[in-house]
Amino acid sequence: MKFLGIELDEDKIPRHVGIIMDGNGRWAQKRGLPRIFGHKAGAKTVKLITETSVKLGIKCLSLFAFSTENWQRPKDEIKNLFKLLRNYIKKEENNLLKNNIKVLISGDISKLDEVTRNMLKKLEEKLKNNTGLILNLCINYSGRSEIINAVNKILNSGIKKIDEEKFEKFLYTKDLPELDFLIRTSGELRISNFMLWQLAYTELYFTKTLWPDFTPEEFVLAIKDFQNRERRFGRIPE
Ligand code: FPP
């Protein structure tokens, strides 16, 4: 199939794509604007990349929206980020419903203010019968805490022996396909505590583009790059 003028193999679309959306602050700084303007521009990219994922037939898109480490940012920036998230929900919920998108929240949202928390829960509820793209919003998320939470749940359940398959049932991603592809924008070559368990065999893609400048075209080119890789999962080439 051809998409935005780029030839893609329909049978090799990644099932699950993760994105570390980085570079909003620098995007704003370059323009002499406060950082929140970068986040606002970043929220527009979220909308575009989500819509492109639907058109490409990607099953799940995991977005790293707020990490447990982000609490160390100035209070004002944190407040504005959650306000932006609430505005995004208000503006987008009907589009998400219409586009058959289901939302999953990964992370400890008990630490969020009540209004935001309730909006997220209502959004999940409103979209729960949708069957298309799963938009996995990772909010107050960290890969290490996800693993530790899983271990604590296992200890509490009284299970005495565990294997990989059983362990995965205690992760936020329990009902999601394998994370095939991870994109990080803004030129940083780090994982920053994102999906540590899930990344075992994921193909990685790093681009210098700042998140607000990341276009559907670049997204499709990244997927084309993914399609040209040989995934061996530890085996030798056939
Ligand atoms: C990283 O840029 C980005 C974030 C910490 C927040 C991501 C949030 C959004 C893209 C907008 C809202 C999200 C949704 C789901 C509507 P940075 O601030 O670390 O940039 P910098 O490294 O250039 O400072």
Short mmCIF file of C-alpha atoms and ligand atoms in Angstrom, two decimals:
data_model
loop_
_atom_site.label_atom_id
_atom_site.label_comp_id
_atom_site.label_asym_id
_atom_site.label_seq_id
_atom_site.Cartn_x
_atom_site.Cartn_y
_atom_site.Cartn_z
CA MET A 1 0.00 0.00 0.00
CA LYS A 2 1.07 3.58 -0.58
CA PHE A 3 0.66 6.04 2.27
CA LEU A 4 1.53 9.76 1.99
CA GLY A 5 3.45 8.79 -1.15
CA ILE A 6 5.54 6.20 0.74
CA GLU A 7 5.34 2.51 -0.18
CA LEU A 8 4.62 0.29 2.83
CA ASP A 9 4.19 -3.46 3.23
CA GLU A 10 0.66 -3.95 4.57
CA ASP A 11 1.63 -7.26 6.17
CA LYS A 12 4.48 -5.77 8.19
CA ILE A 13 2.81 -2.92 10.02
CA PRO A 14 4.08 -2.96 13.64
CA ARG A 15 1.26 -4.08 15.95
CA HIS A 16 2.37 -1.95 18.87
CA VAL A 17 4.38 1.28 18.61
CA GLY A 18 5.73 3.17 21.63
CA ILE A 19 6.82 6.80 21.52
CA ILE A 20 8.97 8.81 23.92
CA MET A 21 7.73 12.27 22.91
CA ASP A 22 10.75 14.41 23.73
CA GLY A 23 11.85 17.93 22.82
CA ASN A 24 8.80 20.09 23.53
CA GLY A 25 10.75 22.38 25.84
CA ARG A 26 13.60 22.90 23.37
CA TRP A 27 11.09 23.54 20.55
CA ALA A 28 9.62 26.42 22.59
CA GLN A 29 13.01 27.74 23.73
CA LYS A 30 14.22 27.94 20.11
CA ARG A 31 11.30 30.29 19.47
CA GLY A 32 11.81 32.32 22.64
CA LEU A 33 8.51 30.99 24.05
CA PRO A 34 7.68 29.54 27.49
CA ARG A 35 8.01 25.74 27.63
CA ILE A 36 4.25 25.18 27.83
CA PHE A 37 3.91 26.39 24.22
CA GLY A 38 6.10 23.45 23.24
CA HIS A 39 3.79 21.08 25.10
CA LYS A 40 0.76 22.65 23.38
CA ALA A 41 2.39 22.11 19.99
CA GLY A 42 3.25 18.58 21.15
CA ALA A 43 -0.41 17.86 21.90
CA LYS A 44 -1.22 18.68 18.24
CA THR A 45 1.39 16.14 17.17
CA VAL A 46 -0.28 13.59 19.46
CA LYS A 47 -3.54 14.10 17.55
CA LEU A 48 -1.88 13.77 14.12
CA ILE A 49 0.18 10.69 14.99
CA THR A 50 -2.84 9.01 16.60
CA GLU A 51 -4.93 9.60 13.47
CA THR A 52 -2.10 8.31 11.26
CA SER A 53 -1.82 5.19 13.43
CA VAL A 54 -5.53 4.50 12.87
CA LYS A 55 -5.13 4.85 9.10
CA LEU A 56 -2.09 2.55 9.07
CA GLY A 57 -3.90 -0.17 11.01
CA ILE A 58 -1.53 -0.11 13.99
CA LYS A 59 -3.20 -2.00 16.85
CA CYS A 60 -1.70 -0.09 19.76
CA LEU A 61 0.08 3.23 20.27
CA SER A 62 1.78 3.79 23.66
CA LEU A 63 2.66 7.40 24.42
CA PHE A 64 4.95 8.42 27.28
CA ALA A 65 3.04 11.52 28.41
CA PHE A 66 4.29 11.97 31.98
CA SER A 67 6.96 10.01 33.83
CA THR A 68 7.27 9.54 37.58
CA GLU A 69 10.49 11.63 37.29
CA ASN A 70 8.57 14.55 35.72
CA TRP A 71 7.27 15.54 39.21
CA GLN A 72 10.70 17.13 39.67
CA ARG A 73 9.82 19.85 37.13
CA PRO A 74 8.67 23.33 38.24
CA LYS A 75 5.18 23.21 39.80
CA ASP A 76 3.81 25.58 37.18
CA GLU A 77 4.91 23.40 34.28
CA ILE A 78 3.35 20.32 35.90
CA LYS A 79 0.08 22.17 36.51
CA ASN A 80 0.00 23.35 32.91
CA LEU A 81 0.79 19.89 31.56
CA PHE A 82 -2.21 18.38 33.34
CA LYS A 83 -4.39 21.28 32.25
CA LEU A 84 -3.30 20.56 28.68
CA LEU A 85 -4.19 16.90 29.17
CA ARG A 86 -7.67 17.86 30.45
CA ASN A 87 -8.20 20.20 27.48
CA TYR A 88 -7.05 17.45 25.12
CA ILE A 89 -9.63 15.07 26.60
CA LYS A 90 -12.45 17.65 26.37
CA LYS A 91 -11.59 18.50 22.79
CA GLU A 92 -10.77 15.00 21.53
CA GLU A 93 -13.11 12.57 23.30
CA ASN A 94 -15.77 12.64 20.60
CA ASN A 95 -13.18 12.24 17.84
CA LEU A 96 -11.67 9.31 19.69
CA LEU A 97 -15.12 7.72 19.99
CA LYS A 98 -15.87 8.29 16.29
CA ASN A 99 -12.49 6.88 15.24
CA ASN A 100 -13.17 3.64 17.16
CA ILE A 101 -10.20 4.33 19.47
CA LYS A 102 -10.02 2.79 22.92
CA VAL A 103 -7.95 4.44 25.66
CA LEU A 104 -5.88 2.64 28.26
CA ILE A 105 -4.11 4.49 31.05
CA SER A 106 -0.83 3.01 32.25
CA GLY A 107 0.74 4.41 35.41
CA ASP A 108 -0.16 5.34 38.97
CA ILE A 109 -2.90 7.92 38.49
CA SER A 110 -3.79 7.87 42.19
CA LYS A 111 -1.13 10.61 42.52
CA LEU A 112 -3.03 12.92 40.12
CA ASP A 113 -5.55 15.56 41.20
CA GLU A 114 -9.11 14.30 41.48
CA VAL A 115 -10.50 16.20 38.49
CA THR A 116 -7.87 14.89 36.06
CA ARG A 117 -8.12 11.37 37.49
CA ASN A 118 -11.90 11.31 37.06
CA MET A 119 -11.66 12.64 33.53
CA LEU A 120 -9.21 9.88 32.60
CA LYS A 121 -11.43 7.21 34.16
CA LYS A 122 -14.51 8.55 32.37
CA LEU A 123 -12.62 8.64 29.08
CA GLU A 124 -11.57 4.98 29.47
CA GLU A 125 -15.17 4.08 30.30
CA LYS A 126 -16.66 6.03 27.39
CA LEU A 127 -14.38 4.33 24.85
CA LYS A 128 -14.29 0.85 26.35
CA ASN A 129 -16.43 -0.79 23.66
CA ASN A 130 -14.35 0.54 20.78
CA THR A 131 -12.44 -2.08 18.85
CA GLY A 132 -9.88 -0.13 16.78
CA LEU A 133 -6.61 1.45 17.87
CA ILE A 134 -5.72 1.18 21.56
CA LEU A 135 -4.23 4.50 22.67
CA ASN A 136 -2.16 3.65 25.72
CA LEU A 137 -1.47 6.88 27.61
CA CYS A 138 1.43 6.39 30.01
CA ILE A 139 0.88 8.91 32.80
CA ASN A 140 2.88 8.98 36.02
CA TYR A 141 4.46 5.90 34.51
CA SER A 142 7.84 4.30 35.11
CA GLY A 143 9.03 0.92 33.86
CA ARG A 144 10.73 0.02 37.14
CA SER A 145 7.63 0.81 39.24
CA GLU A 146 5.50 -1.21 36.82
CA ILE A 147 7.76 -4.22 37.45
CA ILE A 148 7.86 -3.68 41.24
CA ASN A 149 4.06 -3.31 41.33
CA ALA A 150 3.76 -6.58 39.45
CA VAL A 151 6.08 -8.30 41.95
CA ASN A 152 4.05 -6.98 44.90
CA LYS A 153 0.78 -8.13 43.34
CA ILE A 154 2.29 -11.57 42.80
CA LEU A 155 3.52 -11.75 46.42
CA ASN A 156 0.07 -10.71 47.69
CA SER A 157 -1.66 -13.30 45.52
CA GLY A 158 0.30 -16.10 47.17
CA ILE A 159 1.65 -17.42 43.85
CA LYS A 160 4.83 -19.41 44.61
CA LYS A 161 6.31 -19.87 41.15
CA ILE A 162 6.22 -17.57 38.18
CA ASP A 163 7.23 -17.71 34.52
CA GLU A 164 7.47 -14.97 31.87
CA GLU A 165 3.98 -15.55 30.51
CA LYS A 166 2.38 -15.41 33.96
CA PHE A 167 4.47 -12.38 34.97
CA GLU A 168 3.22 -10.38 31.98
CA LYS A 169 -0.34 -10.77 33.24
CA PHE A 170 0.56 -8.38 36.07
CA LEU A 171 1.81 -5.58 33.81
CA TYR A 172 -0.23 -2.64 32.42
CA THR A 173 0.35 -4.13 28.96
CA LYS A 174 -1.27 -7.47 29.84
CA ASP A 175 -3.85 -7.25 27.06
CA LEU A 176 -1.65 -5.52 24.48
CA PRO A 177 0.36 -6.97 21.60
CA GLU A 178 4.18 -7.15 21.82
CA LEU A 179 5.91 -3.76 21.64
CA ASP A 180 7.38 -4.05 18.12
CA PHE A 181 8.77 -0.58 17.63
CA LEU A 182 9.93 2.33 19.83
CA ILE A 183 10.49 5.87 18.59
CA ARG A 184 12.23 8.59 20.61
CA THR A 185 12.36 12.12 19.27
CA SER A 186 14.76 15.01 19.97
CA GLY A 187 18.09 13.22 19.58
CA GLU A 188 18.43 11.76 23.09
CA LEU A 189 19.68 8.17 22.99
CA ARG A 190 18.05 6.88 26.16
CA ILE A 191 15.14 4.73 27.29
CA SER A 192 14.40 6.85 30.40
CA ASN A 193 12.56 4.15 32.34
CA PHE A 194 9.98 3.43 29.62
CA MET A 195 8.56 -0.11 29.25
CA LEU A 196 11.66 -1.85 30.54
CA TRP A 197 10.17 -5.35 30.46
CA GLN A 198 8.42 -4.89 27.13
CA LEU A 199 11.50 -3.56 25.29
CA ALA A 200 13.35 -6.91 25.28
CA TYR A 201 13.12 -7.41 21.49
CA THR A 202 11.72 -4.07 20.35
CA GLU A 203 13.26 -2.33 17.32
CA LEU A 204 14.49 1.14 18.30
CA TYR A 205 14.33 4.34 16.26
CA PHE A 206 15.91 7.62 17.30
CA THR A 207 15.38 10.88 15.44
CA LYS A 208 16.77 14.37 16.06
CA THR A 209 13.38 15.90 15.19
CA LEU A 210 11.74 17.59 18.19
CA TRP A 211 8.31 16.13 19.05
CA PRO A 212 6.25 19.18 17.91
CA ASP A 213 8.00 18.96 14.49
CA PHE A 214 7.43 15.20 14.10
CA THR A 215 5.10 14.78 11.11
CA PRO A 216 2.94 11.92 9.83
CA GLU A 217 5.43 11.66 6.90
CA GLU A 218 8.35 11.10 9.26
CA PHE A 219 6.25 8.58 11.21
CA VAL A 220 5.55 6.64 8.01
CA LEU A 221 9.25 6.79 7.04
CA ALA A 222 10.15 5.44 10.50
CA ILE A 223 7.73 2.55 9.94
CA LYS A 224 9.30 1.93 6.54
CA ASP A 225 12.68 1.72 8.31
CA PHE A 226 11.14 -0.81 10.74
CA GLN A 227 9.90 -2.87 7.80
CA ASN A 228 13.43 -3.06 6.38
CA ARG A 229 14.86 -4.54 9.55
CA GLU A 230 15.42 -8.22 10.01
CA ARG A 231 13.94 -9.29 13.35
CA ARG A 232 15.73 -12.38 14.56
CA PHE A 233 14.77 -12.64 18.25
CA GLY A 234 18.14 -14.25 18.94
CA ARG A 235 17.92 -16.71 16.03
CA ILE A 236 20.29 -16.84 13.04
CA PRO A 237 19.14 -15.58 9.59
CA GLU A 238 17.06 -18.09 7.61
C1 FPP B 1 9.02 15.94 26.77
O1 FPP B 1 9.49 17.19 26.33
C2 FPP B 1 7.58 15.92 26.87
C3 FPP B 1 6.85 15.79 28.01
C4 FPP B 1 7.47 15.65 29.34
C5 FPP B 1 5.37 15.81 28.01
C6 FPP B 1 4.69 15.18 26.84
C7 FPP B 1 3.35 15.81 26.70
C8 FPP B 1 2.75 16.13 25.53
C9 FPP B 1 3.32 15.79 24.22
C10 FPP B 1 1.47 16.90 25.48
C11 FPP B 1 0.30 16.35 26.19
C12 FPP B 1 0.05 14.91 25.99
C13 FPP B 1 -1.13 14.40 25.61
C14 FPP B 1 -1.33 12.92 25.63
C15 FPP B 1 -2.24 15.24 25.16
P1 FPP B 1 10.47 18.00 27.27
O2 FPP B 1 9.67 18.99 28.02
O3 FPP B 1 11.26 17.05 28.10
O4 FPP B 1 11.38 18.71 26.21
P2 FPP B 1 12.89 19.14 26.42
O5 FPP B 1 13.68 17.87 26.62
O6 FPP B 1 13.22 19.83 25.14
O7 FPP B 1 12.93 20.05 27.61
#
